[in-house]
Amino acid sequence: MCEVEASMAVGEEKPRQPMRGVMVFVLDTSAVTDPRLREALGASSLDEVVRRLAELLREARTRVGIEFYTTPTMLSEMKRFLLANNVEPSSLEALESWLLVKAPDKLNVRIPAIVMAEYVEDMRRRIMKGLRVAEEAVVRAAREARRAPGSARGEEEFQREVVGPIIRSLRERYREATRRGIVDSLEDFDVVILALELRGVLVTNDEGVRKLAETLGVIVVDPLGFIRMLREYIRAFSGQTVPA
């Protein structure tokens, strides 16, 4: 046996085992913050969405045995967003009590090389798009500066009426060119890898997260589909009415 083969044999990854027949969902922040959840859960505020979702997770866990996971990084992001948007700490605690928090096993979960190759190529295209957006903004700024009479406007007015709109447009278009539809944060990457590791169903409405997850063979549902599934599972297992 050659040295490479011997090394692989010693450190060979053991195949992941099925999750004992237990259904597993992995949640990202959008699974809780999707604006459509207000109507789906009959809630008038984000705080009420969180409380009603916590109750639904409780019902699904205790009646059906479904497990709900998230990662430490995603939980931190979730907390920051919810607390900044007037969700009561008690509501957040109720939700958190039904979430199992687990870091993904990044040392043993393997990603096919083709996925990384496609990611690198996509990033190269996006960087070029971003450069073109920046170049257009510079040209526009130069034209506006040439048109603006030097004595007609003060510096503050020029910054507000000319420079400000150009910078806002640059930021919006640059973000669209470089970030939309791609995993660009550790939080997003972690939930995808955890769902892959646990063979769970990933709950997200994020386009980039969904694309990477589906490329890796992970089942993805959006937050509304997630709510419908939970209600149907609870009905099937208990024959009782579930929270509206």
JSON list of C-alpha atoms in Angstrom, two decimals:
[
{"chain": "A", "resi": 1, "resn": "MET", "atom": "CA", "xyz": [0.00, 0.00, 0.00]},
{"chain": "A", "resi": 2, "resn": "CYS", "atom": "CA", "xyz": [1.39, 3.37, -1.00]},
{"chain": "A", "resi": 3, "resn": "GLU", "atom": "CA", "xyz": [1.81, 6.19, 1.49]},
{"chain": "A", "resi": 4, "resn": "VAL", "atom": "CA", "xyz": [-1.23, 8.11, 0.19]},
{"chain": "A", "resi": 5, "resn": "GLU", "atom": "CA", "xyz": [-3.46, 5.04, 0.37]},
{"chain": "A", "resi": 6, "resn": "ALA", "atom": "CA", "xyz": [-2.24, 4.23, 3.86]},
{"chain": "A", "resi": 7, "resn": "SER", "atom": "CA", "xyz": [-2.97, 7.79, 4.99]},
{"chain": "A", "resi": 8, "resn": "MET", "atom": "CA", "xyz": [-6.49, 7.61, 3.58]},
{"chain": "A", "resi": 9, "resn": "ALA", "atom": "CA", "xyz": [-7.11, 4.28, 5.28]},
{"chain": "A", "resi": 10, "resn": "VAL", "atom": "CA", "xyz": [-6.05, 5.59, 8.67]},
{"chain": "A", "resi": 11, "resn": "GLY", "atom": "CA", "xyz": [-8.03, 8.83, 8.42]},
{"chain": "A", "resi": 12, "resn": "GLU", "atom": "CA", "xyz": [-10.88, 7.46, 6.32]},
{"chain": "A", "resi": 13, "resn": "GLU", "atom": "CA", "xyz": [-14.22, 9.02, 7.12]},
{"chain": "A", "resi": 14, "resn": "LYS", "atom": "CA", "xyz": [-16.83, 6.66, 8.47]},
{"chain": "A", "resi": 15, "resn": "PRO", "atom": "CA", "xyz": [-20.10, 6.83, 6.54]},
{"chain": "A", "resi": 16, "resn": "ARG", "atom": "CA", "xyz": [-22.74, 8.94, 8.25]},
{"chain": "A", "resi": 17, "resn": "GLN", "atom": "CA", "xyz": [-25.48, 6.91, 9.82]},
{"chain": "A", "resi": 18, "resn": "PRO", "atom": "CA", "xyz": [-29.18, 7.60, 9.28]},
{"chain": "A", "resi": 19, "resn": "MET", "atom": "CA", "xyz": [-30.77, 9.63, 12.04]},
{"chain": "A", "resi": 20, "resn": "ARG", "atom": "CA", "xyz": [-32.61, 6.72, 13.68]},
{"chain": "A", "resi": 21, "resn": "GLY", "atom": "CA", "xyz": [-35.77, 7.39, 11.69]},
{"chain": "A", "resi": 22, "resn": "VAL", "atom": "CA", "xyz": [-36.14, 10.81, 13.32]},
{"chain": "A", "resi": 23, "resn": "MET", "atom": "CA", "xyz": [-37.06, 13.67, 11.01]},
{"chain": "A", "resi": 24, "resn": "VAL", "atom": "CA", "xyz": [-34.59, 16.54, 11.27]},
{"chain": "A", "resi": 25, "resn": "PHE", "atom": "CA", "xyz": [-34.99, 20.15, 10.19]},
{"chain": "A", "resi": 26, "resn": "VAL", "atom": "CA", "xyz": [-32.15, 22.68, 10.13]},
{"chain": "A", "resi": 27, "resn": "LEU", "atom": "CA", "xyz": [-33.27, 26.30, 10.38]},
{"chain": "A", "resi": 28, "resn": "ASP", "atom": "CA", "xyz": [-31.60, 29.48, 9.20]},
{"chain": "A", "resi": 29, "resn": "THR", "atom": "CA", "xyz": [-32.66, 32.99, 10.20]},
{"chain": "A", "resi": 30, "resn": "SER", "atom": "CA", "xyz": [-35.11, 33.35, 7.32]},
{"chain": "A", "resi": 31, "resn": "ALA", "atom": "CA", "xyz": [-37.05, 30.35, 8.67]},
{"chain": "A", "resi": 32, "resn": "VAL", "atom": "CA", "xyz": [-38.14, 32.70, 11.46]},
{"chain": "A", "resi": 33, "resn": "THR", "atom": "CA", "xyz": [-38.06, 36.14, 9.82]},
{"chain": "A", "resi": 34, "resn": "ASP", "atom": "CA", "xyz": [-39.71, 35.50, 6.43]},
{"chain": "A", "resi": 35, "resn": "PRO", "atom": "CA", "xyz": [-42.38, 38.27, 6.19]},
{"chain": "A", "resi": 36, "resn": "ARG", "atom": "CA", "xyz": [-44.92, 35.78, 4.81]},
{"chain": "A", "resi": 37, "resn": "LEU", "atom": "CA", "xyz": [-44.96, 33.96, 8.14]},
{"chain": "A", "resi": 38, "resn": "ARG", "atom": "CA", "xyz": [-47.17, 36.65, 9.66]},
{"chain": "A", "resi": 39, "resn": "GLU", "atom": "CA", "xyz": [-50.07, 35.67, 7.45]},
{"chain": "A", "resi": 40, "resn": "ALA", "atom": "CA", "xyz": [-49.30, 31.95, 7.65]},
{"chain": "A", "resi": 41, "resn": "LEU", "atom": "CA", "xyz": [-49.28, 32.03, 11.46]},
{"chain": "A", "resi": 42, "resn": "GLY", "atom": "CA", "xyz": [-51.99, 34.64, 11.88]},
{"chain": "A", "resi": 43, "resn": "ALA", "atom": "CA", "xyz": [-49.58, 36.99, 13.64]},
{"chain": "A", "resi": 44, "resn": "SER", "atom": "CA", "xyz": [-49.59, 40.78, 13.71]},
{"chain": "A", "resi": 45, "resn": "SER", "atom": "CA", "xyz": [-45.92, 41.27, 14.64]},
{"chain": "A", "resi": 46, "resn": "LEU", "atom": "CA", "xyz": [-42.57, 39.53, 14.45]},
{"chain": "A", "resi": 47, "resn": "ASP", "atom": "CA", "xyz": [-42.73, 38.91, 18.17]},
{"chain": "A", "resi": 48, "resn": "GLU", "atom": "CA", "xyz": [-46.02, 37.06, 17.73]},
{"chain": "A", "resi": 49, "resn": "VAL", "atom": "CA", "xyz": [-44.55, 35.09, 14.82]},
{"chain": "A", "resi": 50, "resn": "VAL", "atom": "CA", "xyz": [-41.71, 33.91, 17.08]},
{"chain": "A", "resi": 51, "resn": "ARG", "atom": "CA", "xyz": [-44.09, 32.91, 19.88]},
{"chain": "A", "resi": 52, "resn": "ARG", "atom": "CA", "xyz": [-46.44, 31.02, 17.57]},
{"chain": "A", "resi": 53, "resn": "LEU", "atom": "CA", "xyz": [-43.55, 29.32, 15.80]},
{"chain": "A", "resi": 54, "resn": "ALA", "atom": "CA", "xyz": [-42.13, 28.25, 19.17]},
{"chain": "A", "resi": 55, "resn": "GLU", "atom": "CA", "xyz": [-45.49, 26.70, 20.04]},
{"chain": "A", "resi": 56, "resn": "LEU", "atom": "CA", "xyz": [-45.60, 24.87, 16.71]},
{"chain": "A", "resi": 57, "resn": "LEU", "atom": "CA", "xyz": [-42.08, 23.49, 17.24]},
{"chain": "A", "resi": 58, "resn": "ARG", "atom": "CA", "xyz": [-43.11, 22.35, 20.72]},
{"chain": "A", "resi": 59, "resn": "GLU", "atom": "CA", "xyz": [-46.13, 20.51, 19.31]},
{"chain": "A", "resi": 60, "resn": "ALA", "atom": "CA", "xyz": [-44.07, 18.86, 16.58]},
{"chain": "A", "resi": 61, "resn": "ARG", "atom": "CA", "xyz": [-41.31, 17.84, 19.00]},
{"chain": "A", "resi": 62, "resn": "THR", "atom": "CA", "xyz": [-43.51, 16.44, 21.75]},
{"chain": "A", "resi": 63, "resn": "ARG", "atom": "CA", "xyz": [-46.19, 14.81, 19.58]},
{"chain": "A", "resi": 64, "resn": "VAL", "atom": "CA", "xyz": [-44.19, 13.65, 16.56]},
{"chain": "A", "resi": 65, "resn": "GLY", "atom": "CA", "xyz": [-40.58, 13.60, 17.77]},
{"chain": "A", "resi": 66, "resn": "ILE", "atom": "CA", "xyz": [-39.26, 15.94, 15.08]},
{"chain": "A", "resi": 67, "resn": "GLU", "atom": "CA", "xyz": [-35.90, 17.55, 15.88]},
{"chain": "A", "resi": 68, "resn": "PHE", "atom": "CA", "xyz": [-35.00, 21.13, 15.04]},
{"chain": "A", "resi": 69, "resn": "TYR", "atom": "CA", "xyz": [-31.39, 22.23, 14.70]},
{"chain": "A", "resi": 70, "resn": "THR", "atom": "CA", "xyz": [-29.45, 25.37, 14.01]},
{"chain": "A", "resi": 71, "resn": "THR", "atom": "CA", "xyz": [-25.79, 26.29, 14.34]},
{"chain": "A", "resi": 72, "resn": "PRO", "atom": "CA", "xyz": [-24.12, 28.52, 16.95]},
{"chain": "A", "resi": 73, "resn": "THR", "atom": "CA", "xyz": [-23.26, 31.12, 14.30]},
{"chain": "A", "resi": 74, "resn": "MET", "atom": "CA", "xyz": [-26.79, 31.14, 12.88]},
{"chain": "A", "resi": 75, "resn": "LEU", "atom": "CA", "xyz": [-28.36, 31.34, 16.33]},
{"chain": "A", "resi": 76, "resn": "SER", "atom": "CA", "xyz": [-26.25, 34.41, 17.08]},
{"chain": "A", "resi": 77, "resn": "GLU", "atom": "CA", "xyz": [-27.37, 36.03, 13.83]},
{"chain": "A", "resi": 78, "resn": "MET", "atom": "CA", "xyz": [-30.97, 35.11, 14.58]},
{"chain": "A", "resi": 79, "resn": "LYS", "atom": "CA", "xyz": [-30.82, 36.61, 18.07]},
{"chain": "A", "resi": 80, "resn": "ARG", "atom": "CA", "xyz": [-29.27, 39.86, 16.83]},
{"chain": "A", "resi": 81, "resn": "PHE", "atom": "CA", "xyz": [-31.92, 40.31, 14.18]},
{"chain": "A", "resi": 82, "resn": "LEU", "atom": "CA", "xyz": [-34.89, 39.42, 16.37]},
{"chain": "A", "resi": 83, "resn": "LEU", "atom": "CA", "xyz": [-33.84, 41.54, 19.33]},
{"chain": "A", "resi": 84, "resn": "ALA", "atom": "CA", "xyz": [-33.14, 44.48, 17.00]},
{"chain": "A", "resi": 85, "resn": "ASN", "atom": "CA", "xyz": [-36.68, 44.14, 15.62]},
{"chain": "A", "resi": 86, "resn": "ASN", "atom": "CA", "xyz": [-38.61, 44.34, 18.87]},
{"chain": "A", "resi": 87, "resn": "VAL", "atom": "CA", "xyz": [-38.91, 40.65, 19.67]},
{"chain": "A", "resi": 88, "resn": "GLU", "atom": "CA", "xyz": [-39.17, 40.16, 23.43]},
{"chain": "A", "resi": 89, "resn": "PRO", "atom": "CA", "xyz": [-36.36, 38.16, 25.08]},
{"chain": "A", "resi": 90, "resn": "SER", "atom": "CA", "xyz": [-38.98, 35.82, 26.56]},
{"chain": "A", "resi": 91, "resn": "SER", "atom": "CA", "xyz": [-40.31, 35.02, 23.06]},
{"chain": "A", "resi": 92, "resn": "LEU", "atom": "CA", "xyz": [-36.78, 34.36, 21.83]},
{"chain": "A", "resi": 93, "resn": "GLU", "atom": "CA", "xyz": [-36.12, 32.07, 24.81]},
{"chain": "A", "resi": 94, "resn": "ALA", "atom": "CA", "xyz": [-39.30, 30.12, 24.05]},
{"chain": "A", "resi": 95, "resn": "LEU", "atom": "CA", "xyz": [-38.12, 29.55, 20.48]},
{"chain": "A", "resi": 96, "resn": "GLU", "atom": "CA", "xyz": [-34.57, 28.73, 21.50]},
{"chain": "A", "resi": 97, "resn": "SER", "atom": "CA", "xyz": [-35.75, 26.09, 23.98]},
{"chain": "A", "resi": 98, "resn": "TRP", "atom": "CA", "xyz": [-36.90, 23.88, 21.06]},
{"chain": "A", "resi": 99, "resn": "LEU", "atom": "CA", "xyz": [-33.79, 24.36, 18.94]},
{"chain": "A", "resi": 100, "resn": "LEU", "atom": "CA", "xyz": [-30.84, 22.00, 19.23]},
{"chain": "A", "resi": 101, "resn": "VAL", "atom": "CA", "xyz": [-27.67, 24.01, 18.64]},
{"chain": "A", "resi": 102, "resn": "LYS", "atom": "CA", "xyz": [-24.82, 22.10, 16.98]},
{"chain": "A", "resi": 103, "resn": "ALA", "atom": "CA", "xyz": [-21.72, 23.19, 15.14]},
{"chain": "A", "resi": 104, "resn": "PRO", "atom": "CA", "xyz": [-21.16, 21.37, 11.83]},
{"chain": "A", "resi": 105, "resn": "ASP", "atom": "CA", "xyz": [-18.40, 18.78, 11.69]},
{"chain": "A", "resi": 106, "resn": "LYS", "atom": "CA", "xyz": [-16.20, 20.64, 9.22]},
{"chain": "A", "resi": 107, "resn": "LEU", "atom": "CA", "xyz": [-13.31, 18.23, 9.65]},
{"chain": "A", "resi": 108, "resn": "ASN", "atom": "CA", "xyz": [-15.20, 15.19, 8.38]},
{"chain": "A", "resi": 109, "resn": "VAL", "atom": "CA", "xyz": [-17.98, 16.44, 6.11]},
{"chain": "A", "resi": 110, "resn": "ARG", "atom": "CA", "xyz": [-16.64, 16.34, 2.57]},
{"chain": "A", "resi": 111, "resn": "ILE", "atom": "CA", "xyz": [-17.57, 18.63, -0.30]},
{"chain": "A", "resi": 112, "resn": "PRO", "atom": "CA", "xyz": [-17.01, 17.51, -3.92]},
{"chain": "A", "resi": 113, "resn": "ALA", "atom": "CA", "xyz": [-14.24, 19.37, -5.73]},
{"chain": "A", "resi": 114, "resn": "ILE", "atom": "CA", "xyz": [-16.61, 20.33, -8.56]},
{"chain": "A", "resi": 115, "resn": "VAL", "atom": "CA", "xyz": [-18.63, 22.43, -6.08]},
{"chain": "A", "resi": 116, "resn": "MET", "atom": "CA", "xyz": [-15.55, 24.42, -5.09]},
{"chain": "A", "resi": 117, "resn": "ALA", "atom": "CA", "xyz": [-14.46, 24.78, -8.73]},
{"chain": "A", "resi": 118, "resn": "GLU", "atom": "CA", "xyz": [-17.86, 26.22, -9.66]},
{"chain": "A", "resi": 119, "resn": "TYR", "atom": "CA", "xyz": [-17.74, 28.52, -6.62]},
{"chain": "A", "resi": 120, "resn": "VAL", "atom": "CA", "xyz": [-14.35, 29.93, -7.60]},
{"chain": "A", "resi": 121, "resn": "GLU", "atom": "CA", "xyz": [-15.49, 30.52, -11.19]},
{"chain": "A", "resi": 122, "resn": "ASP", "atom": "CA", "xyz": [-18.70, 32.19, -9.99]},
{"chain": "A", "resi": 123, "resn": "MET", "atom": "CA", "xyz": [-16.74, 34.47, -7.67]},
{"chain": "A", "resi": 124, "resn": "ARG", "atom": "CA", "xyz": [-14.43, 35.47, -10.54]},
{"chain": "A", "resi": 125, "resn": "ARG", "atom": "CA", "xyz": [-17.45, 36.49, -12.65]},
{"chain": "A", "resi": 126, "resn": "ARG", "atom": "CA", "xyz": [-18.97, 38.40, -9.76]},
{"chain": "A", "resi": 127, "resn": "ILE", "atom": "CA", "xyz": [-15.75, 40.31, -9.06]},
{"chain": "A", "resi": 128, "resn": "MET", "atom": "CA", "xyz": [-15.63, 41.41, -12.69]},
{"chain": "A", "resi": 129, "resn": "LYS", "atom": "CA", "xyz": [-19.27, 42.54, -12.48]},
{"chain": "A", "resi": 130, "resn": "GLY", "atom": "CA", "xyz": [-18.48, 44.46, -9.32]},
{"chain": "A", "resi": 131, "resn": "LEU", "atom": "CA", "xyz": [-15.57, 46.21, -11.00]},
{"chain": "A", "resi": 132, "resn": "ARG", "atom": "CA", "xyz": [-17.77, 47.28, -13.90]},
{"chain": "A", "resi": 133, "resn": "VAL", "atom": "CA", "xyz": [-20.39, 48.64, -11.49]},
{"chain": "A", "resi": 134, "resn": "ALA", "atom": "CA", "xyz": [-17.67, 50.63, -9.66]},
{"chain": "A", "resi": 135, "resn": "GLU", "atom": "CA", "xyz": [-16.26, 51.97, -12.94]},
{"chain": "A", "resi": 136, "resn": "GLU", "atom": "CA", "xyz": [-19.71, 53.17, -14.03]},
{"chain": "A", "resi": 137, "resn": "ALA", "atom": "CA", "xyz": [-20.19, 54.94, -10.70]},
{"chain": "A", "resi": 138, "resn": "VAL", "atom": "CA", "xyz": [-16.84, 56.74, -11.07]},
{"chain": "A", "resi": 139, "resn": "VAL", "atom": "CA", "xyz": [-17.76, 57.90, -14.58]},
{"chain": "A", "resi": 140, "resn": "ARG", "atom": "CA", "xyz": [-21.14, 59.11, -13.40]},
{"chain": "A", "resi": 141, "resn": "ALA", "atom": "CA", "xyz": [-19.57, 60.99, -10.48]},
{"chain": "A", "resi": 142, "resn": "ALA", "atom": "CA", "xyz": [-17.07, 62.67, -12.81]},
{"chain": "A", "resi": 143, "resn": "ARG", "atom": "CA", "xyz": [-19.87, 63.79, -15.14]},
{"chain": "A", "resi": 144, "resn": "GLU", "atom": "CA", "xyz": [-21.96, 65.16, -12.28]},
{"chain": "A", "resi": 145, "resn": "ALA", "atom": "CA", "xyz": [-18.96, 67.01, -10.87]},
{"chain": "A", "resi": 146, "resn": "ARG", "atom": "CA", "xyz": [-18.27, 68.58, -14.28]},
{"chain": "A", "resi": 147, "resn": "ARG", "atom": "CA", "xyz": [-21.88, 69.77, -14.58]},
{"chain": "A", "resi": 148, "resn": "ALA", "atom": "CA", "xyz": [-22.10, 71.22, -11.08]},
{"chain": "A", "resi": 149, "resn": "PRO", "atom": "CA", "xyz": [-21.04, 74.91, -10.98]},
{"chain": "A", "resi": 150, "resn": "GLY", "atom": "CA", "xyz": [-18.37, 75.32, -8.35]},
{"chain": "A", "resi": 151, "resn": "SER", "atom": "CA", "xyz": [-19.91, 78.45, -6.87]},
{"chain": "A", "resi": 152, "resn": "ALA", "atom": "CA", "xyz": [-23.54, 77.40, -7.07]},
{"chain": "A", "resi": 153, "resn": "ARG", "atom": "CA", "xyz": [-23.39, 74.75, -4.35]},
{"chain": "A", "resi": 154, "resn": "GLY", "atom": "CA", "xyz": [-21.73, 74.43, -1.04]},
{"chain": "A", "resi": 155, "resn": "GLU", "atom": "CA", "xyz": [-19.72, 71.32, -0.20]},
{"chain": "A", "resi": 156, "resn": "GLU", "atom": "CA", "xyz": [-22.42, 69.94, 2.10]},
{"chain": "A", "resi": 157, "resn": "GLU", "atom": "CA", "xyz": [-25.15, 70.36, -0.52]},
{"chain": "A", "resi": 158, "resn": "PHE", "atom": "CA", "xyz": [-22.95, 68.80, -3.21]},
{"chain": "A", "resi": 159, "resn": "GLN", "atom": "CA", "xyz": [-22.26, 65.78, -1.01]},
{"chain": "A", "resi": 160, "resn": "ARG", "atom": "CA", "xyz": [-25.96, 65.36, -0.23]},
{"chain": "A", "resi": 161, "resn": "GLU", "atom": "CA", "xyz": [-27.47, 65.91, -3.66]},
{"chain": "A", "resi": 162, "resn": "VAL", "atom": "CA", "xyz": [-24.78, 64.59, -5.98]},
{"chain": "A", "resi": 163, "resn": "VAL", "atom": "CA", "xyz": [-22.32, 62.31, -4.19]},
{"chain": "A", "resi": 164, "resn": "GLY", "atom": "CA", "xyz": [-24.85, 60.68, -1.84]},
{"chain": "A", "resi": 165, "resn": "PRO", "atom": "CA", "xyz": [-27.17, 59.24, -4.53]},
{"chain": "A", "resi": 166, "resn": "ILE", "atom": "CA", "xyz": [-24.19, 57.95, -6.53]},
{"chain": "A", "resi": 167, "resn": "ILE", "atom": "CA", "xyz": [-22.76, 56.12, -3.51]},
{"chain": "A", "resi": 168, "resn": "ARG", "atom": "CA", "xyz": [-26.16, 54.62, -2.63]},
{"chain": "A", "resi": 169, "resn": "SER", "atom": "CA", "xyz": [-26.62, 53.41, -6.18]},
{"chain": "A", "resi": 170, "resn": "LEU", "atom": "CA", "xyz": [-23.09, 51.98, -6.22]},
{"chain": "A", "resi": 171, "resn": "ARG", "atom": "CA", "xyz": [-23.66, 50.07, -3.00]},
{"chain": "A", "resi": 172, "resn": "GLU", "atom": "CA", "xyz": [-26.98, 48.63, -4.17]},
{"chain": "A", "resi": 173, "resn": "ARG", "atom": "CA", "xyz": [-25.73, 47.58, -7.59]},
{"chain": "A", "resi": 174, "resn": "TYR", "atom": "CA", "xyz": [-22.43, 46.25, -6.22]},
{"chain": "A", "resi": 175, "resn": "ARG", "atom": "CA", "xyz": [-24.28, 44.13, -3.66]},
{"chain": "A", "resi": 176, "resn": "GLU", "atom": "CA", "xyz": [-26.58, 42.82, -6.39]},
{"chain": "A", "resi": 177, "resn": "ALA", "atom": "CA", "xyz": [-23.62, 41.94, -8.63]},
{"chain": "A", "resi": 178, "resn": "THR", "atom": "CA", "xyz": [-21.41, 40.28, -6.04]},
{"chain": "A", "resi": 179, "resn": "ARG", "atom": "CA", "xyz": [-23.61, 38.83, -3.28]},
{"chain": "A", "resi": 180, "resn": "ARG", "atom": "CA", "xyz": [-27.06, 37.86, -4.55]},
{"chain": "A", "resi": 181, "resn": "GLY", "atom": "CA", "xyz": [-27.60, 34.15, -5.03]},
{"chain": "A", "resi": 182, "resn": "ILE", "atom": "CA", "xyz": [-24.40, 33.01, -3.35]},
{"chain": "A", "resi": 183, "resn": "VAL", "atom": "CA", "xyz": [-23.31, 31.84, 0.08]},
{"chain": "A", "resi": 184, "resn": "ASP", "atom": "CA", "xyz": [-21.24, 34.75, 1.36]},
{"chain": "A", "resi": 185, "resn": "SER", "atom": "CA", "xyz": [-21.20, 34.29, 5.12]},
{"chain": "A", "resi": 186, "resn": "LEU", "atom": "CA", "xyz": [-20.02, 31.73, 7.65]},
{"chain": "A", "resi": 187, "resn": "GLU", "atom": "CA", "xyz": [-23.55, 31.55, 9.08]},
{"chain": "A", "resi": 188, "resn": "ASP", "atom": "CA", "xyz": [-25.01, 30.44, 5.74]},
{"chain": "A", "resi": 189, "resn": "PHE", "atom": "CA", "xyz": [-22.21, 27.98, 5.06]},
{"chain": "A", "resi": 190, "resn": "ASP", "atom": "CA", "xyz": [-22.56, 26.40, 8.51]},
{"chain": "A", "resi": 191, "resn": "VAL", "atom": "CA", "xyz": [-26.26, 25.60, 8.18]},
{"chain": "A", "resi": 192, "resn": "VAL", "atom": "CA", "xyz": [-25.74, 23.98, 4.79]},
{"chain": "A", "resi": 193, "resn": "ILE", "atom": "CA", "xyz": [-22.94, 21.77, 6.10]},
{"chain": "A", "resi": 194, "resn": "LEU", "atom": "CA", "xyz": [-24.95, 20.86, 9.21]},
{"chain": "A", "resi": 195, "resn": "ALA", "atom": "CA", "xyz": [-27.96, 19.86, 7.10]},
{"chain": "A", "resi": 196, "resn": "LEU", "atom": "CA", "xyz": [-25.64, 17.75, 4.93]},
{"chain": "A", "resi": 197, "resn": "GLU", "atom": "CA", "xyz": [-24.07, 16.15, 7.99]},
{"chain": "A", "resi": 198, "resn": "LEU", "atom": "CA", "xyz": [-27.40, 15.32, 9.67]},
{"chain": "A", "resi": 199, "resn": "ARG", "atom": "CA", "xyz": [-29.19, 14.44, 6.44]},
{"chain": "A", "resi": 200, "resn": "GLY", "atom": "CA", "xyz": [-31.76, 16.96, 7.50]},
{"chain": "A", "resi": 201, "resn": "VAL", "atom": "CA", "xyz": [-34.21, 19.20, 5.68]},
{"chain": "A", "resi": 202, "resn": "LEU", "atom": "CA", "xyz": [-32.91, 22.75, 5.40]},
{"chain": "A", "resi": 203, "resn": "VAL", "atom": "CA", "xyz": [-35.47, 25.53, 5.98]},
{"chain": "A", "resi": 204, "resn": "THR", "atom": "CA", "xyz": [-34.53, 28.75, 4.17]},
{"chain": "A", "resi": 205, "resn": "ASN", "atom": "CA", "xyz": [-35.73, 31.32, 1.67]},
{"chain": "A", "resi": 206, "resn": "ASP", "atom": "CA", "xyz": [-32.17, 32.47, 0.89]},
{"chain": "A", "resi": 207, "resn": "GLU", "atom": "CA", "xyz": [-31.37, 31.90, -2.78]},
{"chain": "A", "resi": 208, "resn": "GLY", "atom": "CA", "xyz": [-27.65, 31.34, -2.28]},
{"chain": "A", "resi": 209, "resn": "VAL", "atom": "CA", "xyz": [-28.14, 28.91, 0.60]},
{"chain": "A", "resi": 210, "resn": "ARG", "atom": "CA", "xyz": [-30.73, 26.99, -1.38]},
{"chain": "A", "resi": 211, "resn": "LYS", "atom": "CA", "xyz": [-28.49, 26.70, -4.45]},
{"chain": "A", "resi": 212, "resn": "LEU", "atom": "CA", "xyz": [-25.51, 25.34, -2.52]},
{"chain": "A", "resi": 213, "resn": "ALA", "atom": "CA", "xyz": [-27.67, 22.96, -0.49]},
{"chain": "A", "resi": 214, "resn": "GLU", "atom": "CA", "xyz": [-29.38, 21.53, -3.56]},
{"chain": "A", "resi": 215, "resn": "THR", "atom": "CA", "xyz": [-26.03, 21.14, -5.32]},
{"chain": "A", "resi": 216, "resn": "LEU", "atom": "CA", "xyz": [-24.90, 19.00, -2.36]},
{"chain": "A", "resi": 217, "resn": "GLY", "atom": "CA", "xyz": [-28.09, 16.93, -2.43]},
{"chain": "A", "resi": 218, "resn": "VAL", "atom": "CA", "xyz": [-29.70, 18.50, 0.65]},
{"chain": "A", "resi": 219, "resn": "ILE", "atom": "CA", "xyz": [-33.51, 18.73, 0.70]},
{"chain": "A", "resi": 220, "resn": "VAL", "atom": "CA", "xyz": [-34.64, 22.36, 1.00]},
{"chain": "A", "resi": 221, "resn": "VAL", "atom": "CA", "xyz": [-38.05, 23.77, 1.90]},
{"chain": "A", "resi": 222, "resn": "ASP", "atom": "CA", "xyz": [-39.05, 27.39, 2.23]},
{"chain": "A", "resi": 223, "resn": "PRO", "atom": "CA", "xyz": [-40.53, 28.71, 5.51]},
{"chain": "A", "resi": 224, "resn": "LEU", "atom": "CA", "xyz": [-44.14, 28.49, 4.33]},
{"chain": "A", "resi": 225, "resn": "GLY", "atom": "CA", "xyz": [-43.69, 24.90, 3.19]},
{"chain": "A", "resi": 226, "resn": "PHE", "atom": "CA", "xyz": [-42.07, 24.17, 6.55]},
{"chain": "A", "resi": 227, "resn": "ILE", "atom": "CA", "xyz": [-45.14, 25.43, 8.43]},
{"chain": "A", "resi": 228, "resn": "ARG", "atom": "CA", "xyz": [-47.49, 23.38, 6.25]},
{"chain": "A", "resi": 229, "resn": "MET", "atom": "CA", "xyz": [-45.40, 20.23, 6.74]},
{"chain": "A", "resi": 230, "resn": "LEU", "atom": "CA", "xyz": [-45.33, 20.59, 10.52]},
{"chain": "A", "resi": 231, "resn": "ARG", "atom": "CA", "xyz": [-49.08, 21.05, 10.71]},
{"chain": "A", "resi": 232, "resn": "GLU", "atom": "CA", "xyz": [-49.72, 18.01, 8.55]},
{"chain": "A", "resi": 233, "resn": "TYR", "atom": "CA", "xyz": [-47.32, 15.85, 10.57]},
{"chain": "A", "resi": 234, "resn": "ILE", "atom": "CA", "xyz": [-48.98, 16.87, 13.82]},
{"chain": "A", "resi": 235, "resn": "ARG", "atom": "CA", "xyz": [-52.43, 16.14, 12.42]},
{"chain": "A", "resi": 236, "resn": "ALA", "atom": "CA", "xyz": [-51.33, 12.76, 11.10]},
{"chain": "A", "resi": 237, "resn": "PHE", "atom": "CA", "xyz": [-49.73, 11.68, 14.37]},
{"chain": "A", "resi": 238, "resn": "SER", "atom": "CA", "xyz": [-52.20, 13.11, 16.86]},
{"chain": "A", "resi": 239, "resn": "GLY", "atom": "CA", "xyz": [-55.46, 13.56, 15.03]},
{"chain": "A", "resi": 240, "resn": "GLN", "atom": "CA", "xyz": [-55.87, 16.85, 16.94]},
{"chain": "A", "resi": 241, "resn": "THR", "atom": "CA", "xyz": [-56.08, 20.50, 15.96]},
{"chain": "A", "resi": 242, "resn": "VAL", "atom": "CA", "xyz": [-52.77, 22.29, 15.67]},
{"chain": "A", "resi": 243, "resn": "PRO", "atom": "CA", "xyz": [-52.05, 25.95, 16.49]},
{"chain": "A", "resi": 244, "resn": "ALA", "atom": "CA", "xyz": [-53.26, 28.29, 13.72]}
]
